Coordinates of C-alpha atoms in Angstrom, one line a residue:
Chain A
X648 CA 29.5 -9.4 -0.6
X649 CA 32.0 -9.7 -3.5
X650 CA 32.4 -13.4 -5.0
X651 CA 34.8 -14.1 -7.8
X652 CA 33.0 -14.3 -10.9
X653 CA 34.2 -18.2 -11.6
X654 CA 31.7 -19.1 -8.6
X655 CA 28.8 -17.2 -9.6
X656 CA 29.4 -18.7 -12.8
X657 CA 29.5 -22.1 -11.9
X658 CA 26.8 -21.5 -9.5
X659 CA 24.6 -20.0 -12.6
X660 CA 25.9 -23.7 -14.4
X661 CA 24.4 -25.5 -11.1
X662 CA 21.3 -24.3 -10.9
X663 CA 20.4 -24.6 -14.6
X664 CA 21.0 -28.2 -14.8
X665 CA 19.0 -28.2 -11.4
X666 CA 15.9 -26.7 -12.6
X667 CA 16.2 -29.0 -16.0
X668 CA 16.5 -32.2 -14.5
X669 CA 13.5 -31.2 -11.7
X670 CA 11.5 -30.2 -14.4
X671 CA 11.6 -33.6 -16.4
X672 CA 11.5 -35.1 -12.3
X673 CA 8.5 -32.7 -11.7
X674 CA 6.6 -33.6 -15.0
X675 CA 7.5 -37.9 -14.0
X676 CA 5.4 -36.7 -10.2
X677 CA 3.0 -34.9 -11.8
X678 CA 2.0 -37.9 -14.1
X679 CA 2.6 -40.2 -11.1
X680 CA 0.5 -38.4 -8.6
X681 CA -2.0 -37.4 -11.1
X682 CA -2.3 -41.7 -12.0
X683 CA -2.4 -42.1 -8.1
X684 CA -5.1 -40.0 -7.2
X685 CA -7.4 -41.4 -10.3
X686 CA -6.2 -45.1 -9.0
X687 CA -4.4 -46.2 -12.2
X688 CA -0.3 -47.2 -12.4
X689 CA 0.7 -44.1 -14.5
X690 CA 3.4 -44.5 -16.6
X691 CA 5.5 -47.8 -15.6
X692 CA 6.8 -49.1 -19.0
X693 CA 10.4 -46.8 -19.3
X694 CA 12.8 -47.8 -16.6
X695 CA 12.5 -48.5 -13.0
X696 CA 9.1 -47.3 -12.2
X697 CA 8.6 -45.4 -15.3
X698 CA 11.5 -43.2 -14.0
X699 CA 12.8 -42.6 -17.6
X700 CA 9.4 -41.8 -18.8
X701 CA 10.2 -37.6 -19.4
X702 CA 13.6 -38.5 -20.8
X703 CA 12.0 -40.1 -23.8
X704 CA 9.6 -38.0 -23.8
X705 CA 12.2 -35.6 -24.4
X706 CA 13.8 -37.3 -26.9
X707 CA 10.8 -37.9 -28.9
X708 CA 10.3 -33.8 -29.2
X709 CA 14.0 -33.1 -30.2
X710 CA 12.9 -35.5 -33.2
X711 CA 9.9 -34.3 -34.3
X712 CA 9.2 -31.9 -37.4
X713 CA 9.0 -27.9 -36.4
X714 CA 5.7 -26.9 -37.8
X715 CA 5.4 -23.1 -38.5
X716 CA 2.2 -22.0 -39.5
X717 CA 1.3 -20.7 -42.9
X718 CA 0.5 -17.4 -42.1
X719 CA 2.5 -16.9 -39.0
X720 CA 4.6 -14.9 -37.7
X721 CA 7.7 -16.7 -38.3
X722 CA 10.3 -14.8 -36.5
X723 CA 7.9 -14.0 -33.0
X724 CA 6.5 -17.1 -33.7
X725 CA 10.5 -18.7 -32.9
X726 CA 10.9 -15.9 -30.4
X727 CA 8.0 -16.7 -28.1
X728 CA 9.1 -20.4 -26.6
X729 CA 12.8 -18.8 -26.2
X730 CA 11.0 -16.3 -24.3
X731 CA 9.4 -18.3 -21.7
X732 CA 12.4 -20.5 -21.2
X733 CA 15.1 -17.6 -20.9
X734 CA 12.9 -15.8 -18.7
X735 CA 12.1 -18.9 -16.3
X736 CA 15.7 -19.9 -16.1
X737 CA 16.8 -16.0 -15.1
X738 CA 14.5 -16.2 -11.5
X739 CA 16.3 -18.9 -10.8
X740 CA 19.1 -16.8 -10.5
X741 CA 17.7 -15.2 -7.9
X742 CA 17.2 -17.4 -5.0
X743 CA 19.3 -17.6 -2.1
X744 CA 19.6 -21.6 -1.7
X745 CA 21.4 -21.0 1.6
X746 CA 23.8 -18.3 3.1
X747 CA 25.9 -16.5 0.4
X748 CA 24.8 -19.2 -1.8
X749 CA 22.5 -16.9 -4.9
X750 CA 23.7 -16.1 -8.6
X751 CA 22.2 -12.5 -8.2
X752 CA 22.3 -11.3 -4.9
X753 CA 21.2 -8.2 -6.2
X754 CA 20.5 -5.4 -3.6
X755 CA 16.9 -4.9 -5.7
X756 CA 16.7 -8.4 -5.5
X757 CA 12.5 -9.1 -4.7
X758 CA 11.7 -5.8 -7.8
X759 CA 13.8 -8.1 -10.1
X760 CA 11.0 -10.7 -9.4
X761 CA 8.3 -8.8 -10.1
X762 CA 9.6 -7.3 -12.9
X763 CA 10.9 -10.7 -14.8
X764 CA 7.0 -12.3 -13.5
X765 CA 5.7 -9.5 -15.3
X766 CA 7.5 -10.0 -18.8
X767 CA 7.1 -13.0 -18.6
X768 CA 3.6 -12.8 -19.8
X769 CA 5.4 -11.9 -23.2
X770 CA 6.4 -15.3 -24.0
X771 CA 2.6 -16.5 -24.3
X772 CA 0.6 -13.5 -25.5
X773 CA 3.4 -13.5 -28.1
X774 CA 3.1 -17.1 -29.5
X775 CA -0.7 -16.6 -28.9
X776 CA -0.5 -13.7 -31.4
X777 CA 2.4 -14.7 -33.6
X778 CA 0.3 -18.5 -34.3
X779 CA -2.2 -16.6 -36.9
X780 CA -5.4 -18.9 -35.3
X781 CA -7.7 -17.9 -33.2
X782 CA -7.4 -20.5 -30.3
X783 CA -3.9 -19.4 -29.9
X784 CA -4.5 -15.6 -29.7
X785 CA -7.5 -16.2 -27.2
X786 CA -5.1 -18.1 -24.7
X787 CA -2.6 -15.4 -25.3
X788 CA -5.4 -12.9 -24.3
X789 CA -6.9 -14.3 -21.9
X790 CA -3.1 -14.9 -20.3
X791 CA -2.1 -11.2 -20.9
X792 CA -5.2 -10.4 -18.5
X793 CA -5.1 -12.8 -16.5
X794 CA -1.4 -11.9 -15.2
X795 CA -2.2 -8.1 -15.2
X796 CA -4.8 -9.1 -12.8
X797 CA -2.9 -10.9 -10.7
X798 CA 0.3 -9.4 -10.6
X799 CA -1.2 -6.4 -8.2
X800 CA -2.4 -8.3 -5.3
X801 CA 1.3 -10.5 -5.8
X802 CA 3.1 -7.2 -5.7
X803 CA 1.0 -5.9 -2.9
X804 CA 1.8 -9.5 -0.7
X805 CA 5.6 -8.4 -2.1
X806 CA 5.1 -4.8 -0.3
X807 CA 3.1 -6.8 3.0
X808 CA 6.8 -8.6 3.1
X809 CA 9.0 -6.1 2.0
X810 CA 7.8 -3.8 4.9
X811 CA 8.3 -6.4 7.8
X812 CA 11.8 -7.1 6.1
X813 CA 12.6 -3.8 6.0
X814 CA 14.9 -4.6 2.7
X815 CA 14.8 -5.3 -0.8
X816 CA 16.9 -7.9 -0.8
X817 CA 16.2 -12.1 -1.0
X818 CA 19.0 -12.6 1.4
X819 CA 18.1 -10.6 4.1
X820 CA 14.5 -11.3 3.7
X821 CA 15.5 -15.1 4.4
X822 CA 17.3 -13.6 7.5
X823 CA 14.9 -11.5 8.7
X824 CA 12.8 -14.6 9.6
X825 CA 15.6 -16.3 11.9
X826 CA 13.6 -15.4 15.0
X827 CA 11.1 -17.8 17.0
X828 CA 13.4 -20.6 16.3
X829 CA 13.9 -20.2 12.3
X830 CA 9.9 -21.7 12.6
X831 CA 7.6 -19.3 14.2
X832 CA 9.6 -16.0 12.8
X833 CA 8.5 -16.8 9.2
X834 CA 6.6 -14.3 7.5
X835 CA 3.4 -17.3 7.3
X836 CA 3.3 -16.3 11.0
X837 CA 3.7 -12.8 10.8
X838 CA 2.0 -12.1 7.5
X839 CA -0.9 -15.1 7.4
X840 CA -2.8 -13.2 4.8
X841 CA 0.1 -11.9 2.5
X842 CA 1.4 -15.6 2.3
X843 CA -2.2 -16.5 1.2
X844 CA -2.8 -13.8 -1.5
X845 CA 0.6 -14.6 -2.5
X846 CA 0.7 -18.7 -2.7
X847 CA -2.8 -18.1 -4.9
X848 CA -1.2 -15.3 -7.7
X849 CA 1.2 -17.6 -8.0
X850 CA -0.7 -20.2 -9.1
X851 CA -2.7 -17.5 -11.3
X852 CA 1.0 -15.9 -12.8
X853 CA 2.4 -20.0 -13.8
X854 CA -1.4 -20.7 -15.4
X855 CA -1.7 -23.6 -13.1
X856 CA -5.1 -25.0 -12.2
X857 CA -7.4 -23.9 -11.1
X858 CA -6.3 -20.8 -13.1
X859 CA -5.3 -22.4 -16.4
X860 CA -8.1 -20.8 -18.4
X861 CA -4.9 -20.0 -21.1
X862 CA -4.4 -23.3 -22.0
X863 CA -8.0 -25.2 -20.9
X864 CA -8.2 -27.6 -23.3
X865 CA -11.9 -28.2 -23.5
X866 CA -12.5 -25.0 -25.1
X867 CA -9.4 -23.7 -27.2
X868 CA -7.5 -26.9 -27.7
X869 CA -4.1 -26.5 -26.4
X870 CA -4.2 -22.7 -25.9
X871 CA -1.3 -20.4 -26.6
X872 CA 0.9 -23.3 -27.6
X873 CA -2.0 -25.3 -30.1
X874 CA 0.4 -24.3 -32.9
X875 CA 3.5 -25.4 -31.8
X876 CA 5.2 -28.8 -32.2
X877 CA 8.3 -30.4 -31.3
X878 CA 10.8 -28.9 -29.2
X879 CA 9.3 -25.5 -29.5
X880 CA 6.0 -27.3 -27.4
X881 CA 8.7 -29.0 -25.6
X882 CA 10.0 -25.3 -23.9
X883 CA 6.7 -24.1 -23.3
X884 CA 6.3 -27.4 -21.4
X885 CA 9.5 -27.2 -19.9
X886 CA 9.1 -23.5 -19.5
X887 CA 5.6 -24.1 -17.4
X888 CA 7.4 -27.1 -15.1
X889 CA 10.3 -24.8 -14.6
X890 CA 7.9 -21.4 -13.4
X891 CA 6.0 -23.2 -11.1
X892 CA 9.1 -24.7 -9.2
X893 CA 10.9 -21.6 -9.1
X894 CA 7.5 -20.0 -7.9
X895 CA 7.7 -22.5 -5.0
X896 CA 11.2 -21.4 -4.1
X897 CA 10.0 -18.0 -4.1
X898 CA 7.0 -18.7 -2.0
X899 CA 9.6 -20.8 0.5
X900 CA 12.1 -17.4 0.4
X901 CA 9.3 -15.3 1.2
X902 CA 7.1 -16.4 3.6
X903 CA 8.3 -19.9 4.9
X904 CA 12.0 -19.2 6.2
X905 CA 13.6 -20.0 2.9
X906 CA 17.4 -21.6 3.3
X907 CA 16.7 -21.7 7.5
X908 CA 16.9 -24.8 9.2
X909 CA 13.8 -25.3 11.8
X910 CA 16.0 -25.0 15.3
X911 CA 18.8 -24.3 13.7
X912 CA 20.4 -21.7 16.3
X913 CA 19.8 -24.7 18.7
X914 CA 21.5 -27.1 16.2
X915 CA 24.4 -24.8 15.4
X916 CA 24.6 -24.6 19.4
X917 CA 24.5 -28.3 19.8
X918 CA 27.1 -28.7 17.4
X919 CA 29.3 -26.0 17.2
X920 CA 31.6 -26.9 14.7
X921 CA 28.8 -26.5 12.2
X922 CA 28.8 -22.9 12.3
X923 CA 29.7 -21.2 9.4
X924 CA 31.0 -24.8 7.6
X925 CA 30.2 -26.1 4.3
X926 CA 27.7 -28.6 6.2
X927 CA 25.9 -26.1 7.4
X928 CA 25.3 -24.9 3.6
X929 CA 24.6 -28.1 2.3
X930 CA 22.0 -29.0 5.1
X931 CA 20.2 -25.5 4.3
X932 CA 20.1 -26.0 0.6
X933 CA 18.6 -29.7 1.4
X934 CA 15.9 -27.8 3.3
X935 CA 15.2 -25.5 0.7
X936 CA 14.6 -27.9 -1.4
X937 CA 12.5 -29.8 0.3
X938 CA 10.5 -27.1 1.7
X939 CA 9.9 -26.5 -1.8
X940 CA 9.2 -29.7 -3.1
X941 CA 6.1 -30.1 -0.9
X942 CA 4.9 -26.6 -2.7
X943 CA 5.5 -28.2 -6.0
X944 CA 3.7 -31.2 -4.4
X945 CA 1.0 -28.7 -3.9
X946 CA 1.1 -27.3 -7.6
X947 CA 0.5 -30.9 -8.5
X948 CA -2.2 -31.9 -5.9
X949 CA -4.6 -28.7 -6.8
X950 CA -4.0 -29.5 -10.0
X951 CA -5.8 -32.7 -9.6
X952 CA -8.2 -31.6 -7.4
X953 CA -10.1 -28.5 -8.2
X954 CA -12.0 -27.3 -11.1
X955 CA -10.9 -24.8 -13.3
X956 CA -12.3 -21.3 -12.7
X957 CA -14.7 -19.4 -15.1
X958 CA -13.4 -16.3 -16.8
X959 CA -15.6 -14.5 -14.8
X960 CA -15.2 -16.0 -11.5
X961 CA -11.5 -15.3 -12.3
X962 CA -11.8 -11.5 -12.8
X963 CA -13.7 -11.6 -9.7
X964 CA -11.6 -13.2 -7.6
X965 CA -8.5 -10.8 -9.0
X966 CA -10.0 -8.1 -8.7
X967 CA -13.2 -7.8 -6.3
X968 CA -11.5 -10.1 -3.1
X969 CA -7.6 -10.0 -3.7
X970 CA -6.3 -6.7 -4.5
X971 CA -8.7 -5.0 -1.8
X972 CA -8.0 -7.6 1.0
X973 CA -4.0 -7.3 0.0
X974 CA -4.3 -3.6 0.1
X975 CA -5.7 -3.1 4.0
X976 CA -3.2 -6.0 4.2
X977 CA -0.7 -3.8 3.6
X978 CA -2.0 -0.8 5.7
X979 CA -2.8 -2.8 8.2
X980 CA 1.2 -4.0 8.6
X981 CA 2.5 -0.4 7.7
X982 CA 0.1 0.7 10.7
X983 CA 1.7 -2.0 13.0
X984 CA 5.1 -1.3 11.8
X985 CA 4.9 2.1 12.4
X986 CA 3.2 2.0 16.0
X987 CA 6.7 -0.5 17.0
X988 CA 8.8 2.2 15.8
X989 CA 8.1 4.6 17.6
X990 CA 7.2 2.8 20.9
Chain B
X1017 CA 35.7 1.6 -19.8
X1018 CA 34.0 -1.2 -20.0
X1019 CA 30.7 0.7 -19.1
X1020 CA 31.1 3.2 -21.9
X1021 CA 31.5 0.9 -24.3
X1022 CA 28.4 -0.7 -23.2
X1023 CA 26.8 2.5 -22.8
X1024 CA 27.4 3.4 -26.3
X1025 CA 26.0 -0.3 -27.5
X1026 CA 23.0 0.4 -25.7
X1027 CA 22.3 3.3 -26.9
X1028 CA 22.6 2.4 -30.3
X1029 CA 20.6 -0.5 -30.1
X1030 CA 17.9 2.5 -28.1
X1031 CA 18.1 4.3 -30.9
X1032 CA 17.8 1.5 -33.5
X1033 CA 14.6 0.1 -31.9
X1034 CA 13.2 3.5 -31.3
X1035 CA 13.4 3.9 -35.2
X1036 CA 12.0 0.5 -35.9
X1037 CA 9.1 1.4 -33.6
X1038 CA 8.4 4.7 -36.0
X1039 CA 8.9 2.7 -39.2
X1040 CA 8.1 -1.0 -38.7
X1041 CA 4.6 -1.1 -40.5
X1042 CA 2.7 -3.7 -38.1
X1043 CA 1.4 -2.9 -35.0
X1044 CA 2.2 -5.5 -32.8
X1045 CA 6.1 -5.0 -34.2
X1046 CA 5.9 -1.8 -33.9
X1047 CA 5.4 -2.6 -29.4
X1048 CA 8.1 -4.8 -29.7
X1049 CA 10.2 -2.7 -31.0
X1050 CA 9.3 0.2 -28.2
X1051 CA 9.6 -3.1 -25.4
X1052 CA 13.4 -3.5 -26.6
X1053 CA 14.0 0.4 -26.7
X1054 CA 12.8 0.0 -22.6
X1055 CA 14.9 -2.3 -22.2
X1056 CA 17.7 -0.6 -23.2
X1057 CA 17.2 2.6 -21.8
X1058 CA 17.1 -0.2 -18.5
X1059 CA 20.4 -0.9 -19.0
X1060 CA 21.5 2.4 -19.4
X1061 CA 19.9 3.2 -16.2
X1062 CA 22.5 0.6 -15.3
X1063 CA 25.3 1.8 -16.5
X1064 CA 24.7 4.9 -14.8
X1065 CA 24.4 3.3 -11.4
X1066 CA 20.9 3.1 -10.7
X1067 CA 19.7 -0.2 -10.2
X1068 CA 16.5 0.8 -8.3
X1069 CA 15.3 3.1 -11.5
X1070 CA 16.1 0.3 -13.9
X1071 CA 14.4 -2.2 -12.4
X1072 CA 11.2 -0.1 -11.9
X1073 CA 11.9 0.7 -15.7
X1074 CA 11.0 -2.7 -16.7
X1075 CA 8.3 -3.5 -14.0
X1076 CA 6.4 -0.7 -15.0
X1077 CA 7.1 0.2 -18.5
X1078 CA 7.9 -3.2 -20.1
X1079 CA 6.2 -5.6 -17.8
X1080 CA 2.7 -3.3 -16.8
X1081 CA 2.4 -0.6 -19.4
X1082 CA 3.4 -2.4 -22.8
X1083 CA 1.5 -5.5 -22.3
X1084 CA -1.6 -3.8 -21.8
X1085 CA -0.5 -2.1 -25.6
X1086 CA -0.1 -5.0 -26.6
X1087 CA -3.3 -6.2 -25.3
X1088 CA -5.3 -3.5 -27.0
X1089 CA -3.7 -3.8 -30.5
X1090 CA -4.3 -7.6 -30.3
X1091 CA -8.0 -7.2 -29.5
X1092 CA -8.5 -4.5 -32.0
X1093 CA -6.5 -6.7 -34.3
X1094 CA -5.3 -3.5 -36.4
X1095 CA -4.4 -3.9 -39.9
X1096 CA -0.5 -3.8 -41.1
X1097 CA -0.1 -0.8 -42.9
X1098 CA 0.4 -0.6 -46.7
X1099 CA 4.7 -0.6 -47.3
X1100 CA 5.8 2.8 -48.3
X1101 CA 6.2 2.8 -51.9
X1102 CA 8.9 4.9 -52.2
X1103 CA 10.7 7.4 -49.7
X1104 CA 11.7 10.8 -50.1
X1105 CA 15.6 10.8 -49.5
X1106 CA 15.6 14.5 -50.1
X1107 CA 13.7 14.8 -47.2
X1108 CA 15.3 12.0 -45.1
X1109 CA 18.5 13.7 -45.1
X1110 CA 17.1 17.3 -44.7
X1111 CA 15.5 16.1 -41.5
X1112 CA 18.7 14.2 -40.0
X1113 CA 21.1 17.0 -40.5
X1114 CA 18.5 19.8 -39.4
X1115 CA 18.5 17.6 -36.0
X1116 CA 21.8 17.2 -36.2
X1117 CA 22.4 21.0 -36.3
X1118 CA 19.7 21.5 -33.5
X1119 CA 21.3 19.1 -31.2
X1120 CA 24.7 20.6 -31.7
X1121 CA 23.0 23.8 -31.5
X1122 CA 21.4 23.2 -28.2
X1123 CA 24.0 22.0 -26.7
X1124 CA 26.0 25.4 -27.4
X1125 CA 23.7 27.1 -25.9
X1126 CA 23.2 24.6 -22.7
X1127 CA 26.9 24.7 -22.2
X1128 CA 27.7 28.3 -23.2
X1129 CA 24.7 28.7 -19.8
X1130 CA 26.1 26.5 -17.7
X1131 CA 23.1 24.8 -17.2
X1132 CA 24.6 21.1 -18.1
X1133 CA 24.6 18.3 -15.4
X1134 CA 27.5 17.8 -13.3
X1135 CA 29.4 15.1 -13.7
X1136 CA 29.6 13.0 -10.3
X1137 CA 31.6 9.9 -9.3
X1138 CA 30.1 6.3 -10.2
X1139 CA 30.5 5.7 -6.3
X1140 CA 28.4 8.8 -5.3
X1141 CA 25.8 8.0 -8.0
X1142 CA 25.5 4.3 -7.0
X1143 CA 24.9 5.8 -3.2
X1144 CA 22.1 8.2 -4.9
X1145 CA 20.6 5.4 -7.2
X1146 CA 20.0 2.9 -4.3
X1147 CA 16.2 2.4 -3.5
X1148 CA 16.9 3.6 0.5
X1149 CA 18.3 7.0 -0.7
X1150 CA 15.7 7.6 -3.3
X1151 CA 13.0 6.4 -0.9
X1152 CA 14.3 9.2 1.9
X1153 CA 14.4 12.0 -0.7
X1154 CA 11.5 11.2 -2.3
X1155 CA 9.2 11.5 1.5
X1156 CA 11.4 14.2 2.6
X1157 CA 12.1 17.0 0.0
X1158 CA 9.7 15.7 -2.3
X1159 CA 7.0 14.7 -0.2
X1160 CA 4.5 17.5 -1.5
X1161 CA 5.2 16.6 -5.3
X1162 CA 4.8 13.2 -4.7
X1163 CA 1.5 13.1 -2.6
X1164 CA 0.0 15.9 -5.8
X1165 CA 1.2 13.2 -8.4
X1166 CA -0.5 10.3 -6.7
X1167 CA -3.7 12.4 -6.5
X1168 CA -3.3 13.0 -10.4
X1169 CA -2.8 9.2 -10.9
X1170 CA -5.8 8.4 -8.9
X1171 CA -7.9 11.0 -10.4
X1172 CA -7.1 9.2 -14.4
X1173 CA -7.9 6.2 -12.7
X1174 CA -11.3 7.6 -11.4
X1175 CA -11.7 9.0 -14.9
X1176 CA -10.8 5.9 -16.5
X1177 CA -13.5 3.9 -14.4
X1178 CA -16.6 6.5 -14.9
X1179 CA -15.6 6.2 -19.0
X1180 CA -16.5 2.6 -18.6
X1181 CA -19.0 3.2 -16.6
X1182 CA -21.2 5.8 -19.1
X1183 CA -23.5 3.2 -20.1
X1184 CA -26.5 2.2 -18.0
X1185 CA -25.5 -1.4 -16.5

């Protein structure tokens, strides 16, 4: 479908002050949850509530000193926040907040995913490398490997989903699940194990916990970003806040109806002059959103509950029980698939 | 218009970066350098209509292949090499008009046997550089070649495991 290119581009405008303003809101729940679940008031001091808490944060990083390394690698060493941030901002352009509503709708759509989780490891191993000190270049390591790991089963739950879609693209993929209601057509329903392997190499790809052995503090002090200060710490921070929303979105597109309304054949039924009416939009993109805030929500709350992994336990996990179980995962559908096809 | 313009950009940045990669005296720049010459053979993949290929371009090359380069030269943590004291321009400039001459050359010959490309339409080759249309030829005419190269794959990926296997556990 052809849109003039003013829309897309003040669609693009939209969602990038979206995602900025929920990552400062995401980093203000994460704090608040976080005081919540260890019984203490969080932060309370900046505005109502604390509300205002991440904008001064903010503030205070835009006026610190830039600190480059002696040493360093001055121009990577610039390059690698930009990275992260330019990277995390593009996915957003690829999700489909409700019908005909996406930046990219791109016909390759779910490979243009994979491809910008997959450079996106750049960012970090480059400021791990580029920092000249050794807990910086071990979190960039251990993040490079990490992500290779990982990104295999996440394709394979990609393929699982792909195949039932029978498309590459977001759009349809959303679509594809408008059966059973808009509820019991998601791909959660028909795909159980794919959304699994899929919600747990996402955590692994943002470096959330329990897979945050980049950045665990303990042991190599901030990680890939110990030498960075100011605003260049501020984008990896943003950069992180940003990935894991966007990798809720995703996890919403793909497996848990994305833009569709629960009922919403009955609603559009029960009230027929929604169909096809800017309502209609609005009321999908409201549950989008929330569909993905509870999976930000649960970013947050495994954050605060489990223990970070072992590098071992990690490469394990990646490689011993994922990619095998996501590979009979994906003969297994292919199998089915194939036996409806030709009955 | 527009896409030969940015066809030409594209391929001078390709060029540029593929030069940087041969000349840049530090490993890890050296990767970079070949990670920006994917990318913009990428977009000339674009400009040419084939989204599918470009895409798989950067998921495989940039995003799979190149960070495990970069991997590799960070664990080794490789020395930068000593800077080139000082370069032959005699021999710069005999080697860029002797490949100058052999490209022209070549593409005498290739021309003179009518054994260049056609040139198709930028309709017909969006058609051909969708993922469905590569995906049909690809398990139709090409099925045999297909099925041999996964067997290679999987044999350099048995190989790879019994070479780090050869010491006793």
């Amino acid at each position: 479908m052809a849109v003039p290119w003013y829309w897309s581009a003040l669609l693009a405008f939209v969602v990038v002050n979206f995602l900025l303003i929920s990552a400062s809101v995401l980093v203000y729940a994460e704090r608040k949850i976080s005081a919540a679940m260890q019984n203490r008031p969080g932060p309370n001091r900046v505005g109502p509530v604390g509300f205002l808490q991440p904008f001064a944060d903010v503030a205070k990083l835009l006026l610190k000193e830039n600190i480059v390394p002696y040493l360093a690698n001055p121009f990577v060493h610039s390059l690698a926040p930009f990275l992260m941030v330019v990277i995390a901002m593009t996915t957003g352009a690829l999700i489909p907040f409700a019908k005909g509503v996406v930046v990219a709708d791109l016909g390759v759509g779910v490979l243009v995913l994979l491809a910008l989780t997959s450079i996106s490891v750049y960012g970090i191993t480059l400021a791990g490398w580029s920092s000249n000190s050794k807990f910086s270049l071990l979190g960039g390591l251990r993040s490079a490997a990490q992500m290779i790991s990982y990104e295999l089963s996440m394709g394979l739950a990609v393929v699982s989903v792909i195949l039932i879609a029978g498309t590459l693209n977001l759009t349809e993929i959303v679509e594809s699940q408008a059966g059973g209601m808009s509820l019991l057509g998601w791909n959660l329903f028909r795909n159980p194990i794919g959304a699994t392997i899929f919600i747990v190499t996402a955590f692994a790809e943002t470096n959330r916990t329990p897979f945050d052995l980049p950045e665990a503090e303990q042991e190599l002090v901030g990680g890939y970003h110990t030498e960075y200060s100011g605003m260049k710490f501020g984008m990896f921070f943003l950069a992180e806040y940003v990935n894991f929303f966007v990798a809720s979105f995703f996890i919403v597109t793909l497996f848990f109806g994305g833009y569709l309304i629960p009922f919403q054949s009955a609603l559009v039924s029960a009230v027929p002059a929604l169909d096809g009416s800017i309502w209609l939009s609005l009321l999908q993109v409201m549950t989008l959103i929330l569909k993905a805030g509870f999976f930000a929500y649960l970013f947050i709350w495994v954050r605060w509950t489990l223990p970070r992994f072992k590098y071992n336990q990690l490469m394990t996990l990646g490689w011993k029980y994922l990619l095998p179980i996501a590979l009979v995962n994906v003969l297994v559908i292919a199998l089915i698939i194939s036996l409806f096809r030709t009955f | 218009m527009a896409a030969q313009i940015l066809f030409f950009l594209l391929a001078t940045v390709a060029i540029a970066a593929g030069l940087g990669m041969l000349l840049s005296r530090n490993p890890v720049g050296s990767a970079l350098w070949l990670v920006l010459n994917l990318f913009c053979i990428a977009g000339l993949y674009l400009t040419l209509n084939a989204e599918f290929i470009a895409v798989v371009q950067i998921l495989v090359y940039a995003g799979a292949i190149m960070v495990l380069f970069l991997f590799v030269i960070m664990l080794l943590n490789l020395d930068v090499l000593p800077e080139i004291k000082d370069i032959e321009w005699k021999k710069v400039f005999g080697f860029t008009l002797g490949m100058g001459v052999l490209g022209l050359l070549s593409f005498v010959v290739a021309s003179s046997l009518d054994i260049l490309p056609n040139e198709i339409s930028a309709r017909r080759a969006a058609e051909v550089g969708s993922a469905t249309s590569l995906g049909e030829v690809l398990f139709t005419q090409y099925a045999l070649p297909l099925e041999v190269i996964g067997i290679l794959l999987l044999a350099a990926t048995i190989g790879a495991v019994m070479l780090a296997k050869r010491k006793p556990v």
